[in-house]
Structures are given as C-alpha cells and as structure tokens.
Amino acid sequence: IVGGLHGISSELPGGLDDLIDVLIISNNVTGAADSGFRFGALDADSVIARNRSTGNGAHGFDIEQNEGLFAQNNALGNAGNGFDLFDNDGEVSLNRSLRNLGYGFFADDNSGDFDLNESYENELSGFDFLDNTGSISGNLSADNGMQGFTFARNDGTVAENLAFDNGSFGFDF
C-alpha cells in the first residue's frame, strides 16, 4: 500500500474504531501522510504480524490499546516513532525498529509483555516506557540517538535486555 492518510487504519469520522478478532498479516505500507498502521483498541484475539511500515509521515505503527499479539513487524525510516503503542496489555514480540526519527518503541502504559524486540539507529531512545507494570525482557537497543531504555516509572520486570553504543545511558530509570 503506497500513500493515503494512513496505509491501514480503523479511523472513522467520529474517531478510531476498535478491532475485534482480526488478523492483519504480511502487509507493506509506505509513503502514507500520517501513520502506516493506525488503530484504536485491538482485543485479545487480534493479531498483527509480519507487516512492514516504511517512510511514513508519522509513526510506523500507531495503536491506542493493544491487548492482542503484535509480532514480527518492521518499522523503517518513519517520521515519528517506529512503534507507538500507547497502552499495551498484550504481547509485543520479535519486532524490529530501524532509523525512525522518533523512538524505536514507545509505550505510555505497559502492563503486557515486551520481549525479543530490536531497536537500531533511531533518532531518540530505542525503548521508552512512561509506566511499566509488565515484563520487558530479552530486547536489544543499539546505536540509538539517546538512551537505550528509558523508564519514567517501573513497577514491573526488566530482565536480560541489552543496550550497546546508544547516545546516552543504556538504561535510564
């Protein structure tokens, strides 16, 4: 999918619609004026997997609330964050964020699982969490412009993550 406001979205005139029991798999979105993928809530039975978002005008993946499985997606060269998961209660695994102008991964509120994700050469931090009560494990952050991992508040588990050659701290709590 090339161009448009968003490549794939649940945006309606009254706001974002929630997705229930959906599978969004193996799509490539590039050149959207705003985010490549833009959704309201994804329920626990929804899966977004093996998608690619490149060169879009805002975030690669912009999700208000994730309760489902978000796996094996790639965000490359977007004008905002690679992955902007405002509220994550689900599983975010095996995703890759590379050379985005914002954060590699951003979550305002994480009570789910972030595991085995990779963030490289993003303009800001590789991973940025405002409030973590979930699990952050086995992730890699390298060569990002700011910190590898930032936490405004952490009451969850942060284990076995790696941070190399980032512009500032590897881990900032």
PDB file of C-alpha atoms in Angstrom:
ATOM      1  CA  ILE A   1       0.000   0.000   0.000  1.00  0.00           C
ATOM      2  CA  VAL A   2       1.513   3.323  -1.068  1.00  0.00           C
ATOM      3  CA  GLY A   3       0.287   6.736   0.135  1.00  0.00           C
ATOM      4  CA  GLY A   4      -3.011   7.799   1.643  1.00  0.00           C
ATOM      5  CA  LEU A   5      -3.612   9.399   5.037  1.00  0.00           C
ATOM      6  CA  HIS A   6      -2.824   6.085   6.807  1.00  0.00           C
ATOM      7  CA  GLY A   7      -1.905   2.915   4.974  1.00  0.00           C
ATOM      8  CA  ILE A   8      -4.200   0.650   7.013  1.00  0.00           C
ATOM      9  CA  SER A   9      -6.448   2.211   9.646  1.00  0.00           C
ATOM     10  CA  SER A  10      -9.647   1.890  11.659  1.00  0.00           C
ATOM     11  CA  GLU A  11     -10.133   5.663  11.699  1.00  0.00           C
ATOM     12  CA  LEU A  12     -13.727   6.778  11.148  1.00  0.00           C
ATOM     13  CA  PRO A  13     -15.175  10.320  11.076  1.00  0.00           C
ATOM     14  CA  GLY A  14     -16.057  10.012  14.795  1.00  0.00           C
ATOM     15  CA  GLY A  15     -12.673   8.613  15.881  1.00  0.00           C
ATOM     16  CA  LEU A  16     -10.855   5.296  15.918  1.00  0.00           C
ATOM     17  CA  ASP A  17     -12.865   2.084  15.802  1.00  0.00           C
ATOM     18  CA  ASP A  18     -11.836  -0.926  17.895  1.00  0.00           C
ATOM     19  CA  LEU A  19     -10.805  -4.155  16.169  1.00  0.00           C
ATOM     20  CA  ILE A  20     -12.183  -7.467  17.388  1.00  0.00           C
ATOM     21  CA  ASP A  21     -10.811 -10.862  16.368  1.00  0.00           C
ATOM     22  CA  VAL A  22      -8.794  -9.582  13.384  1.00  0.00           C
ATOM     23  CA  LEU A  23      -5.665 -10.874  11.674  1.00  0.00           C
ATOM     24  CA  ILE A  24      -3.535  -8.290   9.852  1.00  0.00           C
ATOM     25  CA  ILE A  25      -0.626 -10.143   8.302  1.00  0.00           C
ATOM     26  CA  SER A  26       2.104  -9.600   5.682  1.00  0.00           C
ATOM     27  CA  ASN A  27       1.324  -6.059   4.509  1.00  0.00           C
ATOM     28  CA  ASN A  28       3.825  -3.423   3.384  1.00  0.00           C
ATOM     29  CA  VAL A  29       2.831   0.237   3.846  1.00  0.00           C
ATOM     30  CA  THR A  30       4.993   3.096   2.580  1.00  0.00           C
ATOM     31  CA  GLY A  31       4.587   6.819   1.964  1.00  0.00           C
ATOM     32  CA  ALA A  32       1.400   7.434   4.000  1.00  0.00           C
ATOM     33  CA  ALA A  33       0.922  11.079   5.013  1.00  0.00           C
ATOM     34  CA  ASP A  34       0.389  10.035   8.651  1.00  0.00           C
ATOM     35  CA  SER A  35       0.992   6.630  10.300  1.00  0.00           C
ATOM     36  CA  GLY A  36       1.447   3.459   8.301  1.00  0.00           C
ATOM     37  CA  PHE A  37      -0.843   1.417  10.568  1.00  0.00           C
ATOM     38  CA  ARG A  38      -3.331   3.290  12.830  1.00  0.00           C
ATOM     39  CA  PHE A  39      -5.864   1.559  15.114  1.00  0.00           C
ATOM     40  CA  GLY A  40      -7.926   2.078  18.267  1.00  0.00           C
ATOM     41  CA  ALA A  41      -8.078  -0.978  20.508  1.00  0.00           C
ATOM     42  CA  LEU A  42      -7.042  -4.469  19.455  1.00  0.00           C
ATOM     43  CA  ASP A  43      -8.768  -7.159  21.512  1.00  0.00           C
ATOM     44  CA  ALA A  44      -7.017 -10.217  22.977  1.00  0.00           C
ATOM     45  CA  ASP A  45      -7.962 -12.359  19.939  1.00  0.00           C
ATOM     46  CA  SER A  46      -6.386  -9.976  17.388  1.00  0.00           C
ATOM     47  CA  VAL A  47      -3.002 -10.497  15.726  1.00  0.00           C
ATOM     48  CA  ILE A  48      -0.828  -8.023  13.816  1.00  0.00           C
ATOM     49  CA  ALA A  49       2.120  -9.948  12.407  1.00  0.00           C
ATOM     50  CA  ARG A  50       4.818  -9.846   9.711  1.00  0.00           C
ATOM     51  CA  ASN A  51       3.931  -6.342   8.499  1.00  0.00           C
ATOM     52  CA  ARG A  52       6.318  -3.623   7.345  1.00  0.00           C
ATOM     53  CA  SER A  53       5.927   0.143   7.659  1.00  0.00           C
ATOM     54  CA  THR A  54       8.484   2.319   5.828  1.00  0.00           C
ATOM     55  CA  GLY A  55       8.902   6.016   5.142  1.00  0.00           C
ATOM     56  CA  ASN A  56       5.552   7.212   6.503  1.00  0.00           C
ATOM     57  CA  GLY A  57       4.806  10.774   7.668  1.00  0.00           C
ATOM     58  CA  ALA A  58       4.234   9.885  11.346  1.00  0.00           C
ATOM     59  CA  HIS A  59       4.581   6.601  13.268  1.00  0.00           C
ATOM     60  CA  GLY A  60       5.139   3.270  11.605  1.00  0.00           C
ATOM     61  CA  PHE A  61       2.602   1.515  13.861  1.00  0.00           C
ATOM     62  CA  ASP A  62       0.251   3.680  15.969  1.00  0.00           C
ATOM     63  CA  ILE A  63      -2.017   1.666  18.281  1.00  0.00           C
ATOM     64  CA  GLU A  64      -4.120   3.190  21.086  1.00  0.00           C
ATOM     65  CA  GLN A  65      -4.574  -0.036  23.063  1.00  0.00           C
ATOM     66  CA  ASN A  66      -3.092  -3.443  22.308  1.00  0.00           C
ATOM     67  CA  GLU A  67      -4.475  -6.490  24.083  1.00  0.00           C
ATOM     68  CA  GLY A  68      -3.538  -8.939  21.308  1.00  0.00           C
ATOM     69  CA  LEU A  69      -0.376 -10.323  19.730  1.00  0.00           C
ATOM     70  CA  PHE A  70       1.890  -7.862  17.931  1.00  0.00           C
ATOM     71  CA  ALA A  71       4.750  -9.901  16.413  1.00  0.00           C
ATOM     72  CA  GLN A  72       7.432  -9.907  13.700  1.00  0.00           C
ATOM     73  CA  ASN A  73       6.660  -6.428  12.364  1.00  0.00           C
ATOM     74  CA  ASN A  74       9.261  -3.977  10.997  1.00  0.00           C
ATOM     75  CA  ALA A  75       9.282  -0.172  11.127  1.00  0.00           C
ATOM     76  CA  LEU A  76      11.911   1.578   8.998  1.00  0.00           C
ATOM     77  CA  GLY A  77      12.549   5.274   8.353  1.00  0.00           C
ATOM     78  CA  ASN A  78       9.244   6.712   9.604  1.00  0.00           C
ATOM     79  CA  ALA A  79       8.979  10.401  10.607  1.00  0.00           C
ATOM     80  CA  GLY A  80       7.719   9.536  14.119  1.00  0.00           C
ATOM     81  CA  ASN A  81       8.163   6.511  16.368  1.00  0.00           C
ATOM     82  CA  GLY A  82       8.650   3.112  14.825  1.00  0.00           C
ATOM     83  CA  PHE A  83       6.104   1.590  17.216  1.00  0.00           C
ATOM     84  CA  ASP A  84       3.760   3.831  19.214  1.00  0.00           C
ATOM     85  CA  LEU A  85       1.719   1.522  21.445  1.00  0.00           C
ATOM     86  CA  PHE A  86       0.023   3.972  23.777  1.00  0.00           C
ATOM     87  CA  ASP A  87      -1.433   1.318  26.116  1.00  0.00           C
ATOM     88  CA  ASN A  88      -0.075  -2.217  25.863  1.00  0.00           C
ATOM     89  CA  ASP A  89      -1.751  -5.067  27.729  1.00  0.00           C
ATOM     90  CA  GLY A  90      -0.855  -7.724  25.152  1.00  0.00           C
ATOM     91  CA  GLU A  91       2.308  -9.299  23.780  1.00  0.00           C
ATOM     92  CA  VAL A  92       4.831  -7.375  21.672  1.00  0.00           C
ATOM     93  CA  SER A  93       7.466  -9.823  20.404  1.00  0.00           C
ATOM     94  CA  LEU A  94      10.136 -10.168  17.725  1.00  0.00           C
ATOM     95  CA  ASN A  95       9.563  -6.715  16.178  1.00  0.00           C
ATOM     96  CA  ARG A  96      12.311  -4.533  14.708  1.00  0.00           C
ATOM     97  CA  SER A  97      12.577  -0.733  14.593  1.00  0.00           C
ATOM     98  CA  LEU A  98      15.292   0.901  12.465  1.00  0.00           C
ATOM     99  CA  ARG A  99      16.200   4.526  11.624  1.00  0.00           C
ATOM    100  CA  ASN A 100      12.928   6.181  12.674  1.00  0.00           C
ATOM    101  CA  LEU A 101      13.004   9.884  13.609  1.00  0.00           C
ATOM    102  CA  GLY A 102      11.324   9.296  16.998  1.00  0.00           C
ATOM    103  CA  TYR A 103      11.635   6.430  19.478  1.00  0.00           C
ATOM    104  CA  GLY A 104      12.090   2.896  18.267  1.00  0.00           C
ATOM    105  CA  PHE A 105       9.370   1.678  20.648  1.00  0.00           C
ATOM    106  CA  PHE A 106       7.149   3.890  22.831  1.00  0.00           C
ATOM    107  CA  ALA A 107       4.534   2.781  25.362  1.00  0.00           C
ATOM    108  CA  ASP A 108       2.810   5.230  27.692  1.00  0.00           C
ATOM    109  CA  ASP A 109       1.461   2.387  29.824  1.00  0.00           C
ATOM    110  CA  ASN A 110       2.790  -1.159  29.564  1.00  0.00           C
ATOM    111  CA  SER A 111       1.215  -3.930  31.623  1.00  0.00           C
ATOM    112  CA  GLY A 112       1.832  -6.612  28.985  1.00  0.00           C
ATOM    113  CA  ASP A 113       4.964  -8.290  27.645  1.00  0.00           C
ATOM    114  CA  PHE A 114       7.682  -6.689  25.504  1.00  0.00           C
ATOM    115  CA  ASP A 115      10.137  -9.432  24.588  1.00  0.00           C
ATOM    116  CA  LEU A 116      12.799 -10.155  21.974  1.00  0.00           C
ATOM    117  CA  ASN A 117      12.373  -6.848  20.093  1.00  0.00           C
ATOM    118  CA  GLU A 118      15.237  -4.952  18.422  1.00  0.00           C
ATOM    119  CA  SER A 119      15.744  -1.209  18.071  1.00  0.00           C
ATOM    120  CA  TYR A 120      18.600   0.240  15.972  1.00  0.00           C
ATOM    121  CA  GLU A 121      19.694   3.733  14.909  1.00  0.00           C
ATOM    122  CA  ASN A 122      16.504   5.589  15.857  1.00  0.00           C
ATOM    123  CA  GLU A 123      16.780   9.351  16.432  1.00  0.00           C
ATOM    124  CA  LEU A 124      15.581   9.203  20.064  1.00  0.00           C
ATOM    125  CA  SER A 125      15.731   6.305  22.574  1.00  0.00           C
ATOM    126  CA  GLY A 126      15.396   2.712  21.485  1.00  0.00           C
ATOM    127  CA  PHE A 127      12.675   1.888  24.048  1.00  0.00           C
ATOM    128  CA  ASP A 128      10.709   4.473  26.053  1.00  0.00           C
ATOM    129  CA  PHE A 129       8.192   3.487  28.749  1.00  0.00           C
ATOM    130  CA  LEU A 130       6.346   6.018  30.886  1.00  0.00           C
ATOM    131  CA  ASP A 131       4.720   3.482  33.241  1.00  0.00           C
ATOM    132  CA  ASN A 132       5.788  -0.160  33.188  1.00  0.00           C
ATOM    133  CA  THR A 133       3.999  -2.751  35.322  1.00  0.00           C
ATOM    134  CA  GLY A 134       4.553  -5.565  32.817  1.00  0.00           C
ATOM    135  CA  SER A 135       7.564  -7.527  31.621  1.00  0.00           C
ATOM    136  CA  ILE A 136      10.388  -6.149  29.458  1.00  0.00           C
ATOM    137  CA  SER A 137      12.807  -8.969  28.604  1.00  0.00           C
ATOM    138  CA  GLY A 138      15.337 -10.062  26.011  1.00  0.00           C
ATOM    139  CA  ASN A 139      15.205  -6.831  23.974  1.00  0.00           C
ATOM    140  CA  LEU A 140      18.156  -5.202  22.180  1.00  0.00           C
ATOM    141  CA  SER A 141      18.786  -1.466  21.776  1.00  0.00           C
ATOM    142  CA  ALA A 142      21.844  -0.342  19.790  1.00  0.00           C
ATOM    143  CA  ASP A 143      23.142   2.859  18.143  1.00  0.00           C
ATOM    144  CA  ASN A 144      20.071   4.969  19.016  1.00  0.00           C
ATOM    145  CA  GLY A 145      20.481   8.740  19.400  1.00  0.00           C
ATOM    146  CA  MET A 146      19.548   8.898  23.093  1.00  0.00           C
ATOM    147  CA  GLN A 147      19.121   6.194  25.757  1.00  0.00           C
ATOM    148  CA  GLY A 148      18.801   2.510  25.063  1.00  0.00           C
ATOM    149  CA  PHE A 149      15.892   2.099  27.502  1.00  0.00           C
ATOM    150  CA  THR A 150      14.048   4.809  29.466  1.00  0.00           C
ATOM    151  CA  PHE A 151      11.510   4.308  32.257  1.00  0.00           C
ATOM    152  CA  ALA A 152       9.671   7.190  33.918  1.00  0.00           C
ATOM    153  CA  ARG A 153       8.214   4.636  36.354  1.00  0.00           C
ATOM    154  CA  ASN A 154       8.890   0.923  36.668  1.00  0.00           C
ATOM    155  CA  ASP A 155       6.940  -1.461  38.900  1.00  0.00           C
ATOM    156  CA  GLY A 156       7.360  -4.404  36.533  1.00  0.00           C
ATOM    157  CA  THR A 157      10.120  -6.774  35.469  1.00  0.00           C
ATOM    158  CA  VAL A 158      13.069  -5.630  33.368  1.00  0.00           C
ATOM    159  CA  ALA A 159      15.428  -8.550  32.663  1.00  0.00           C
ATOM    160  CA  GLU A 160      18.025  -9.773  30.168  1.00  0.00           C
ATOM    161  CA  ASN A 161      17.878  -6.700  27.906  1.00  0.00           C
ATOM    162  CA  LEU A 162      20.946  -5.385  26.087  1.00  0.00           C
ATOM    163  CA  ALA A 163      21.977  -1.818  25.241  1.00  0.00           C
ATOM    164  CA  PHE A 164      25.045  -1.004  23.096  1.00  0.00           C
ATOM    165  CA  ASP A 165      26.511   2.231  21.711  1.00  0.00           C
ATOM    166  CA  ASN A 166      23.469   4.445  22.320  1.00  0.00           C
ATOM    167  CA  GLY A 167      23.954   8.231  22.535  1.00  0.00           C
ATOM    168  CA  SER A 168      23.393   8.397  26.306  1.00  0.00           C
ATOM    169  CA  PHE A 169      22.625   5.940  29.133  1.00  0.00           C
ATOM    170  CA  GLY A 170      21.990   2.312  28.305  1.00  0.00           C
ATOM    171  CA  PHE A 171      19.223   2.175  30.941  1.00  0.00           C
ATOM    172  CA  ASP A 172      17.632   5.261  32.489  1.00  0.00           C
ATOM    173  CA  PHE A 173      15.178   4.732  35.378  1.00  0.00           C
TER     174      PHE A 173
END
